[in-house]
Tab-separated table of C-alpha atoms in Angstrom:
chain	number	residue	atom	x	y	z
A	14	MET	CA	85.226	72.570	105.395
A	15	THR	CA	85.674	73.906	108.572
A	16	ALA	CA	87.676	75.436	110.818
A	17	THR	CA	88.891	76.549	114.654
A	18	ILE	CA	88.641	81.131	114.480
A	19	VAL	CA	89.227	82.294	117.993
A	20	VAL	CA	86.172	85.109	117.795
A	21	ASN	CA	86.834	88.086	120.150
A	22	GLY	CA	89.064	85.157	122.694
A	23	ILE	CA	86.418	82.909	122.077
A	24	ALA	CA	87.789	79.935	119.389
A	25	GLU	CA	84.880	78.396	117.187
A	26	ARG	CA	84.923	75.780	115.035
A	27	LEU	CA	82.981	77.316	112.126
A	28	SER	CA	81.866	75.108	108.335
A	29	PHE	CA	81.846	76.683	105.195
A	30	ALA	CA	82.735	77.478	101.824
A	31	PRO	CA	86.522	77.137	100.564
A	32	GLY	CA	85.851	80.995	97.991
A	33	ASP	CA	83.312	81.727	101.538
A	34	MET	CA	84.715	84.919	102.668
A	35	LEU	CA	85.146	86.417	106.880
A	36	ALA	CA	83.273	88.611	107.281
A	37	ASP	CA	79.913	85.324	105.631
A	38	VAL	CA	81.253	83.979	107.987
A	39	LEU	CA	81.052	85.928	110.993
A	40	ARG	CA	77.470	87.320	110.431
A	41	ALA	CA	76.321	83.150	109.670
A	42	ALA	CA	77.608	83.168	113.070
A	43	GLY	CA	76.172	85.786	114.552
A	44	HIS	CA	78.349	88.192	114.356
A	45	VAL	CA	76.264	91.302	112.450
A	46	GLU	CA	78.331	93.920	113.781
A	47	VAL	CA	79.737	93.633	111.304
A	48	LYS	CA	78.557	95.098	107.951
A	49	LYS	CA	78.957	94.890	104.314
A	50	GLY	CA	78.357	97.668	102.552
A	51	CYS	CA	80.443	97.625	98.757
A	52	ASP	CA	81.205	94.090	99.017
A	53	THR	CA	83.908	94.322	96.523
A	54	GLY	CA	86.659	95.780	99.681
A	55	ASN	CA	86.835	99.599	98.861
A	56	CYS	CA	84.265	99.984	101.411
A	57	GLY	CA	86.123	99.535	105.133
A	58	ALA	CA	82.687	99.261	106.452
A	59	CYS	CA	83.731	95.702	107.497
A	60	THR	CA	87.008	96.025	108.803
A	61	VAL	CA	88.248	93.889	111.612
A	62	LEU	CA	90.972	92.800	113.399
A	63	VAL	CA	93.397	89.163	112.422
A	64	ASP	CA	95.831	89.397	114.629
A	65	GLY	CA	95.761	92.777	115.238
A	66	THR	CA	95.823	93.959	112.226
A	67	PRO	CA	93.178	95.678	110.400
A	68	VAL	CA	91.865	94.098	107.213
A	69	LEU	CA	88.777	94.370	104.727
A	70	SER	CA	87.067	91.098	105.588
A	71	CYS	CA	84.520	91.301	103.079
A	72	ALA	CA	87.369	90.192	100.564
A	73	PHE	CA	89.839	88.164	103.721
A	74	LEU	CA	89.120	84.663	102.957
A	75	ALA	CA	87.632	82.352	106.091
A	76	ALA	CA	90.204	80.176	105.437
A	77	ARG	CA	93.051	82.077	105.672
A	78	ALA	CA	92.123	82.932	109.232
A	79	GLU	CA	92.534	79.712	110.313
A	80	GLY	CA	93.845	79.639	113.915
A	81	LYS	CA	93.678	83.693	114.361
A	82	ALA	CA	92.100	86.050	116.625
A	83	VAL	CA	90.141	87.579	114.813
A	84	THR	CA	88.608	90.568	116.479
A	85	THR	CA	85.315	92.288	115.557
A	86	VAL	CA	83.903	95.452	117.083
A	87	GLN	CA	82.060	93.370	120.142
A	88	GLY	CA	85.616	92.472	121.055
A	89	VAL	CA	86.760	95.987	121.506
A	90	GLU	CA	83.323	96.460	122.973
A	91	LYS	CA	84.596	99.079	125.851
A	92	GLU	CA	87.438	101.055	124.424
A	93	ALA	CA	84.981	101.829	121.758
A	94	ALA	CA	81.929	102.708	123.397
A	95	ARG	CA	84.499	105.191	125.062
A	96	PHE	CA	85.523	106.129	121.024
A	97	ALA	CA	81.666	106.565	120.281
A	98	ALA	CA	81.595	109.407	123.337
A	99	PHE	CA	83.600	111.705	121.535
A	100	LEU	CA	81.728	110.941	118.165
A	101	GLY	CA	78.549	111.905	119.982
A	102	ALA	CA	80.234	114.161	121.136
A	103	GLU	CA	81.214	116.309	117.602
A	104	GLY	CA	77.902	115.574	115.870
A	105	ALA	CA	79.930	112.734	114.266
A	106	ASP	CA	77.854	109.830	113.873
A	107	GLN	CA	74.999	109.652	111.843
A	108	CYS	CA	73.993	105.659	110.410
A	109	GLY	CA	76.593	104.463	112.031
A	110	PHE	CA	76.353	101.717	109.605
A	111	CYS	CA	80.789	102.599	109.052
A	112	ALA	CA	80.863	102.697	112.912
A	113	PRO	CA	82.286	99.342	114.111
A	114	GLY	CA	84.315	99.599	111.216
A	115	PHE	CA	85.561	102.883	111.552
A	116	ALA	CA	86.084	102.299	115.727
A	117	LEU	CA	88.348	98.731	114.595
A	118	THR	CA	90.835	101.006	112.342
A	119	VAL	CA	91.093	103.756	115.299
A	120	ILE	CA	91.565	101.523	117.550
A	121	ALA	CA	94.322	100.234	115.047
A	122	LEU	CA	95.780	103.518	114.883
A	123	SER	CA	95.928	104.203	118.237
A	124	ARG	CA	97.987	100.653	119.072
A	125	GLU	CA	99.963	101.733	115.549
A	126	ILE	CA	101.294	105.241	115.427
A	127	GLN	CA	101.308	106.995	119.226
A	128	ASN	CA	100.677	110.180	118.781
A	129	PRO	CA	100.472	110.859	115.467
A	130	THR	CA	99.433	113.723	113.438
A	131	ASP	CA	96.553	115.297	111.273
A	132	GLU	CA	97.722	113.942	107.654
A	133	GLN	CA	99.024	110.283	109.511
A	134	ILE	CA	95.123	110.008	110.508
A	135	LYS	CA	93.660	111.008	107.882
A	136	ALA	CA	95.526	108.388	105.885
A	137	TYR	CA	95.095	105.426	108.505
A	138	LEU	CA	91.319	106.524	107.696
A	139	SER	CA	90.769	107.228	103.940
A	140	GLY	CA	89.619	103.387	103.609
A	141	ASN	CA	86.690	103.878	105.869
A	142	LEU	CA	84.143	105.296	103.833
A	143	CYS	CA	81.536	107.583	105.383
A	144	ARG	CA	78.139	109.150	103.000
A	145	CYS	CA	76.702	111.181	106.589
A	146	THR	CA	79.359	113.010	107.750
A	147	GLY	CA	81.633	114.716	105.663
A	148	TYR	CA	84.657	114.141	107.883
A	149	GLU	CA	85.628	116.974	109.286
A	150	SER	CA	84.071	115.943	112.577
A	151	GLN	CA	84.952	112.433	112.544
A	152	HIS	CA	88.055	113.789	112.282
A	153	ARG	CA	87.823	116.122	115.731
A	154	ALA	CA	86.608	113.249	117.291
A	155	VAL	CA	89.637	110.873	116.265
A	156	ARG	CA	91.621	113.280	117.642
A	157	ARG	CA	90.152	113.984	120.825
A	158	PHE	CA	90.013	109.991	121.172
A	159	LEU	CA	93.878	109.468	120.601
A	160	GLU	CA	94.354	112.357	122.656
A	161	ALA	CA	92.081	111.448	125.911
A	162	THR	CA	93.954	107.899	125.405
A	163	HIS	CA	97.194	108.902	125.107
A	164	ALA	CA	97.136	110.775	128.173
A	165	ARG	CA	95.822	107.559	129.956
A	166	HIS	CA	98.773	105.746	129.484
B	19	MET	CA	83.102	83.864	92.969
B	20	GLU	CA	82.982	80.458	93.389
B	21	ILE	CA	85.932	78.058	94.697
B	22	GLY	CA	85.475	73.940	94.215
B	23	ASN	CA	88.438	73.520	96.672
B	24	LEU	CA	90.553	75.520	98.270
B	25	ALA	CA	94.662	73.997	98.738
B	26	ARG	CA	96.462	75.353	101.452
B	27	PRO	CA	100.115	74.460	100.505
B	28	THR	CA	103.467	75.183	102.665
B	29	ASP	CA	106.004	73.801	100.480
B	30	LEU	CA	106.311	76.783	97.432
B	31	ASP	CA	107.124	73.372	94.940
B	32	ALA	CA	103.563	71.772	96.375
B	33	ALA	CA	102.124	75.024	95.270
B	34	LEU	CA	104.041	75.138	91.689
B	35	GLU	CA	102.581	71.188	90.700
B	36	LEU	CA	99.140	72.240	91.939
B	37	ILE	CA	99.061	75.290	90.247
B	38	ARG	CA	101.266	73.600	87.276
B	39	LYS	CA	99.562	70.168	87.371
B	40	GLU	CA	96.374	71.148	88.572
B	41	ARG	CA	95.659	73.451	87.331
B	42	GLY	CA	95.190	75.972	90.143
B	43	VAL	CA	94.862	79.035	90.344
B	44	ALA	CA	97.460	81.430	93.028
B	45	VAL	CA	95.971	83.295	94.875
B	46	GLY	CA	97.679	86.326	96.471
B	47	GLY	CA	96.525	88.953	98.364
B	48	GLY	CA	93.167	87.658	97.166
B	49	LEU	CA	91.338	91.312	96.655
B	50	TRP	CA	90.452	90.246	93.090
B	51	LEU	CA	88.028	87.305	94.095
B	52	ARG	CA	84.877	89.348	94.998
B	53	MET	CA	84.760	90.760	92.131
B	54	SER	CA	85.642	88.682	89.534
B	55	SER	CA	82.102	85.943	88.327
B	56	LYS	CA	83.783	83.401	87.274
B	57	PRO	CA	83.909	79.642	88.510
B	58	MET	CA	87.435	78.012	90.364
B	59	GLY	CA	87.798	74.712	90.508
B	60	LEU	CA	91.491	74.841	92.819
B	61	ALA	CA	92.448	78.221	94.353
B	62	VAL	CA	95.801	77.977	95.572
B	63	ASP	CA	96.108	80.149	98.660
B	64	LEU	CA	99.935	81.408	98.820
B	65	GLY	CA	99.423	82.225	102.371
B	66	GLY	CA	100.909	79.458	103.805
B	67	LEU	CA	104.358	79.358	102.099
B	68	GLY	CA	106.750	81.953	104.293
B	69	LEU	CA	106.567	84.778	101.927
B	70	ASP	CA	105.813	87.473	104.051
B	71	TYR	CA	109.522	89.068	104.634
B	72	ILE	CA	111.805	91.986	103.710
B	73	ARG	CA	115.680	91.466	104.079
B	74	ASP	CA	118.697	92.532	103.695
B	75	SER	CA	120.423	89.240	101.459
B	76	GLY	CA	124.449	90.612	101.277
B	77	GLY	CA	124.238	92.324	97.978
B	78	ASP	CA	120.312	92.433	97.152
B	79	ILE	CA	117.330	93.471	99.395
B	80	GLU	CA	114.704	90.422	98.746
B	81	ILE	CA	111.084	91.090	99.699
B	82	GLY	CA	109.310	87.657	99.524
B	83	ALA	CA	105.694	87.537	97.547
B	84	MET	CA	103.343	87.897	100.104
B	85	THR	CA	104.495	90.858	101.254
B	86	PRO	CA	101.865	92.884	102.028
B	87	PHE	CA	101.769	96.644	100.561
B	88	ARG	CA	101.251	98.234	103.944
B	89	ARG	CA	104.813	96.353	104.966
B	90	LEU	CA	106.560	97.774	102.281
B	91	GLU	CA	104.997	101.908	103.506
B	92	THR	CA	106.273	101.018	107.015
B	93	SER	CA	109.227	99.166	106.500
B	94	ALA	CA	112.294	100.800	108.243
B	95	LEU	CA	115.386	98.868	105.649
B	96	LEU	CA	113.468	100.717	102.496
B	97	ALA	CA	112.822	103.641	104.080
B	98	GLU	CA	117.044	102.977	105.330
B	99	ARG	CA	117.586	102.123	101.723
B	100	PHE	CA	114.938	103.552	99.193
B	101	GLY	CA	114.299	106.447	100.740
B	102	ALA	CA	110.718	107.954	101.099
B	103	PHE	CA	109.972	106.114	96.890
B	104	PHE	CA	108.429	102.635	98.747
B	105	ARG	CA	106.013	104.232	100.841
B	106	ASP	CA	105.274	106.628	98.314
B	107	ALA	CA	104.613	104.695	95.844
B	108	VAL	CA	102.167	102.656	97.459
B	109	GLY	CA	100.884	104.586	100.853
B	110	GLY	CA	97.861	105.933	98.360
B	111	VAL	CA	96.226	102.506	97.409
B	112	VAL	CA	93.004	102.590	98.925
B	113	GLY	CA	92.859	102.125	102.468
B	114	VAL	CA	95.265	100.527	105.084
B	115	GLN	CA	92.944	97.600	105.925
B	116	PHE	CA	93.798	97.434	102.154
B	117	ARG	CA	97.899	97.379	102.058
B	118	ASN	CA	97.012	95.352	104.474
B	119	MET	CA	96.254	93.097	101.795
B	120	ALA	CA	97.416	93.835	99.071
B	121	THR	CA	100.467	91.371	98.300
B	122	VAL	CA	103.434	92.077	96.097
B	123	GLY	CA	103.331	89.036	94.468
B	124	GLY	CA	99.575	89.525	93.097
B	125	THR	CA	100.678	92.908	91.941
B	126	VAL	CA	102.988	91.843	90.105
B	127	ALA	CA	101.901	88.064	88.635
B	128	GLY	CA	99.000	90.270	88.015
B	129	ARG	CA	101.443	92.736	85.616
B	130	TYR	CA	98.965	95.498	86.453
B	131	ALA	CA	99.319	98.536	84.482
B	132	PHE	CA	97.724	100.673	86.564
B	133	ALA	CA	99.829	99.859	89.946
B	134	GLY	CA	102.475	102.549	91.648
B	135	LEU	CA	104.230	98.849	92.618
B	136	ASN	CA	105.335	97.610	89.590
B	137	ALA	CA	106.451	101.154	87.801
B	138	ALA	CA	108.861	101.510	90.960
B	139	LEU	CA	110.151	98.289	90.464
B	140	LEU	CA	110.897	98.901	86.547
B	141	ALA	CA	112.963	101.553	87.663
B	142	LEU	CA	114.876	99.810	90.162
B	143	GLY	CA	115.634	97.703	87.723
B	144	ALA	CA	114.299	94.889	90.219
B	145	LYS	CA	114.480	91.040	89.170
B	146	VAL	CA	112.130	88.770	89.456
B	147	VAL	CA	112.120	84.954	90.809
B	148	LEU	CA	110.187	82.647	89.572
B	149	ARG	CA	109.883	78.939	91.558
B	150	GLY	CA	110.734	76.599	89.128
B	151	GLU	CA	112.042	79.194	86.244
B	152	GLY	CA	114.765	81.269	88.408
B	153	THR	CA	115.157	84.807	87.570
B	154	LYS	CA	113.856	87.096	85.240
B	155	ASP	CA	114.829	90.407	84.333
B	156	PHE	CA	111.647	92.208	85.904
B	157	ALA	CA	111.243	94.719	82.454
B	158	SER	CA	111.055	91.668	80.541
B	159	PHE	CA	108.535	89.965	83.233
B	160	LEU	CA	106.404	92.665	82.537
B	161	SER	CA	106.789	93.135	78.564
B	162	GLU	CA	106.954	89.649	77.889
B	163	PRO	CA	103.717	87.402	77.067
B	164	ARG	CA	103.483	84.003	79.251
B	165	ASN	CA	101.513	80.974	78.440
B	166	GLU	CA	102.926	78.986	81.032
B	167	SER	CA	101.370	78.952	84.566
B	168	PHE	CA	103.503	80.372	86.898
B	169	LEU	CA	104.556	81.321	90.499
B	170	VAL	CA	106.210	84.478	91.418
B	171	GLU	CA	108.456	83.641	94.491
B	172	LYS	CA	110.222	86.777	95.494
B	173	VAL	CA	111.176	89.863	93.541
B	174	LEU	CA	114.985	91.457	93.973
B	175	LEU	CA	116.274	94.600	94.110
B	176	PRO	CA	119.306	96.589	94.687
B	177	SER	CA	121.023	97.561	97.997
B	178	GLY	CA	119.835	101.242	98.213
B	179	CYS	CA	119.690	103.757	95.267
B	180	ARG	CA	117.624	107.138	95.169
B	181	ALA	CA	114.692	107.526	93.921
B	182	GLY	CA	111.835	109.598	93.358
B	183	TYR	CA	108.224	108.735	92.691
B	184	ALA	CA	105.274	111.768	91.154
B	185	SER	CA	101.741	110.445	90.260
B	186	VAL	CA	98.351	112.273	89.940
B	187	GLY	CA	94.687	110.691	90.269
B	188	LEU	CA	91.637	111.805	90.533
B	189	THR	CA	90.823	111.589	94.050
B	190	GLU	CA	93.605	110.041	96.594
B	191	GLY	CA	93.171	106.700	97.079
B	192	ASP	CA	92.040	106.540	93.144
B	193	PHE	CA	93.697	103.988	91.031
B	194	ARG	CA	96.847	106.059	89.185
B	195	ILE	CA	95.934	108.304	85.827
B	196	LEU	CA	99.960	108.504	85.202
B	197	ILE	CA	102.624	107.587	87.241
B	198	ALA	CA	106.354	108.227	86.485
B	199	ALA	CA	109.217	107.021	87.894
B	200	ALA	CA	112.886	108.414	88.505
B	201	ALA	CA	115.906	106.039	90.031
B	202	PHE	CA	120.026	106.316	89.830
B	203	VAL	CA	121.023	102.552	90.233
B	204	GLY	CA	123.964	101.537	88.997
B	205	GLY	CA	125.129	104.619	87.681
B	206	SER	CA	122.833	105.779	85.396
B	207	TRP	CA	119.521	107.444	85.226
B	208	ARG	CA	116.385	105.130	84.384
B	209	VAL	CA	113.224	106.633	84.309
B	210	VAL	CA	109.459	105.253	84.039
B	211	VAL	CA	106.142	105.834	83.037
B	212	GLY	CA	102.736	104.029	84.458
B	213	ALA	CA	99.161	104.253	83.630
B	214	ARG	CA	99.464	105.692	80.117
B	215	PRO	CA	97.003	103.686	80.595
B	216	GLY	CA	99.119	100.711	78.994
B	217	ALA	CA	101.648	98.784	81.935
B	218	ALA	CA	104.845	100.957	82.876
B	219	ARG	CA	107.783	100.972	80.501
B	220	LEU	CA	110.942	101.796	80.582
B	221	CYS	CA	111.397	105.384	78.659
B	222	ASP	CA	114.690	105.189	77.197
B	223	THR	CA	115.191	108.531	75.369
B	224	ALA	CA	114.648	110.636	79.014
B	225	THR	CA	116.970	107.378	80.826
B	226	LYS	CA	119.719	108.549	78.503
B	227	GLU	CA	119.589	112.359	78.309
B	228	LEU	CA	119.754	112.162	82.575
B	229	GLY	CA	122.611	109.548	81.309
B	230	SER	CA	125.699	109.031	84.421
B	231	ASP	CA	125.342	112.237	86.191
B	232	ALA	CA	123.906	111.385	89.466
B	233	LYS	CA	123.464	115.483	90.053
B	234	PRO	CA	121.975	116.009	86.178
B	235	SER	CA	121.311	119.845	86.241
B	236	GLY	CA	118.141	121.659	85.430
B	237	ALA	CA	117.744	121.323	81.995
B	238	ALA	CA	119.057	118.228	82.074
B	239	ILE	CA	116.038	117.448	83.992
B	240	GLU	CA	113.763	119.207	81.609
B	241	LYS	CA	114.940	116.667	78.494
B	242	ALA	CA	114.640	113.946	79.741
B	243	ALA	CA	111.071	115.333	81.059
B	244	VAL	CA	110.222	116.016	77.720
B	245	ALA	CA	111.517	113.153	75.972
B	246	ALA	CA	109.561	111.154	77.802
B	247	ALA	CA	105.977	112.643	76.942
B	248	ALA	CA	107.450	112.199	73.500
B	249	GLU	CA	108.512	108.638	73.222
B	250	ALA	CA	105.698	107.398	75.969
B	251	ALA	CA	102.626	105.766	74.165
B	252	PHE	CA	99.518	107.663	75.547
B	253	ALA	CA	95.950	106.850	75.373
B	254	ASP	CA	92.518	107.671	77.041
B	255	ASP	CA	90.272	105.688	79.490
B	256	LEU	CA	87.392	106.491	81.499
B	257	ARG	CA	89.527	108.822	83.937
B	258	SER	CA	91.442	110.666	81.555
B	259	SER	CA	92.278	111.855	78.528
B	260	ALA	CA	95.614	110.266	77.034
B	261	GLU	CA	96.300	113.957	75.758
B	262	TYR	CA	96.304	115.517	79.267
B	263	ARG	CA	98.587	112.205	80.547
B	264	ARG	CA	101.075	113.668	77.815
B	265	GLU	CA	100.563	117.363	78.985
B	266	VAL	CA	100.845	115.941	83.048
B	267	CYS	CA	104.429	113.809	81.861
B	268	PRO	CA	106.527	115.828	81.901
B	269	VAL	CA	105.692	117.778	85.504
B	270	LEU	CA	105.562	113.805	86.750
B	271	VAL	CA	108.925	113.205	85.909
B	272	ARG	CA	110.449	116.511	86.837
B	273	ARG	CA	109.186	115.096	90.408
B	274	ALA	CA	110.253	111.828	90.862
B	275	VAL	CA	113.437	113.594	89.237
B	276	SER	CA	113.521	116.262	92.327
B	277	GLU	CA	111.862	113.528	94.858
B	278	ALA	CA	115.035	111.530	93.803
B	279	LEU	CA	117.623	113.668	94.415
B	280	LYS	CA	116.681	115.241	97.404
């Protein structure tokens, strides 16, 4: 089957099998910034935004993305780079495999909840697993990024 | 998961026909697809049926089958009518991305024993509307075996009530080891214990101990908590022993009732 999916603002006509998941279809189309971690809908590495909502692309039927706006980390490159600077400053990035999905969830959080509490940050990011950092440094980076984002607006 | 054909109906009756006559398999949130190795000849995507809503129908609260968990936990209407009940019941499920995909209908249709949502709906005395079959009591729906294919259209809740939820798990986002939910609805209490690890069940004796007093005494709550642990059947699984579940049960029932009374 074929479907038109708007990926990072550009409409792409993509072909795939009926049971293919969005992560596989995006990667096959060259969007390899979408990472596959657990491939069972648990680790959050494959997070993309569909019409602005964070979802697990490894468990999201590609057919369901027809006509929708899909955002990978490349589609929010400047914002993600700004967040990455905070990750770096806190020593919160090691292998980096989880970073694209993590950055997208943080960006979704910044858009959805104004001035979140520490508990809200932890709850919102609980679906993004990282096997390197132990989360504390990431949490500091997210907090500082959100404070800086809030101050800019 | 191998899917031969994927149908994307926009009409409920057309979807039901595909499920019944063409032996199609309904796909709600689709989160289990990745973990299944069973080939599916025809998958019926329910995403185009307009079943993503939470609304006040004037008597009941209606929740469409394709409403994602995340909407339950952030709904101003549900918070106004049931306090933190839904946020507590679904807010810890995996992560935000998962909860943006997991649906009410998928959880109800699967009658998942581990699901906090099913325990919560049972405590509220919810009803489930099956397309072409009408409205059924959720308690009967959970316990009766079904041979024929069906399509969950929506869930009906009372317009609002005091309700409390408590659970325990190995980690925050993991499957629950035990769940307790309590609600004061229609002039009497309902106490439910779920993740036993069997399906959620109404505890009749505990329910009777709490009676019809909107503010039961501490002694009545204690009796109900002990009664729930005595009447519910518990079993072992890889997360917990039956013995642990039985010990923890009164604590969770007390907490659920206390939450409801806040």
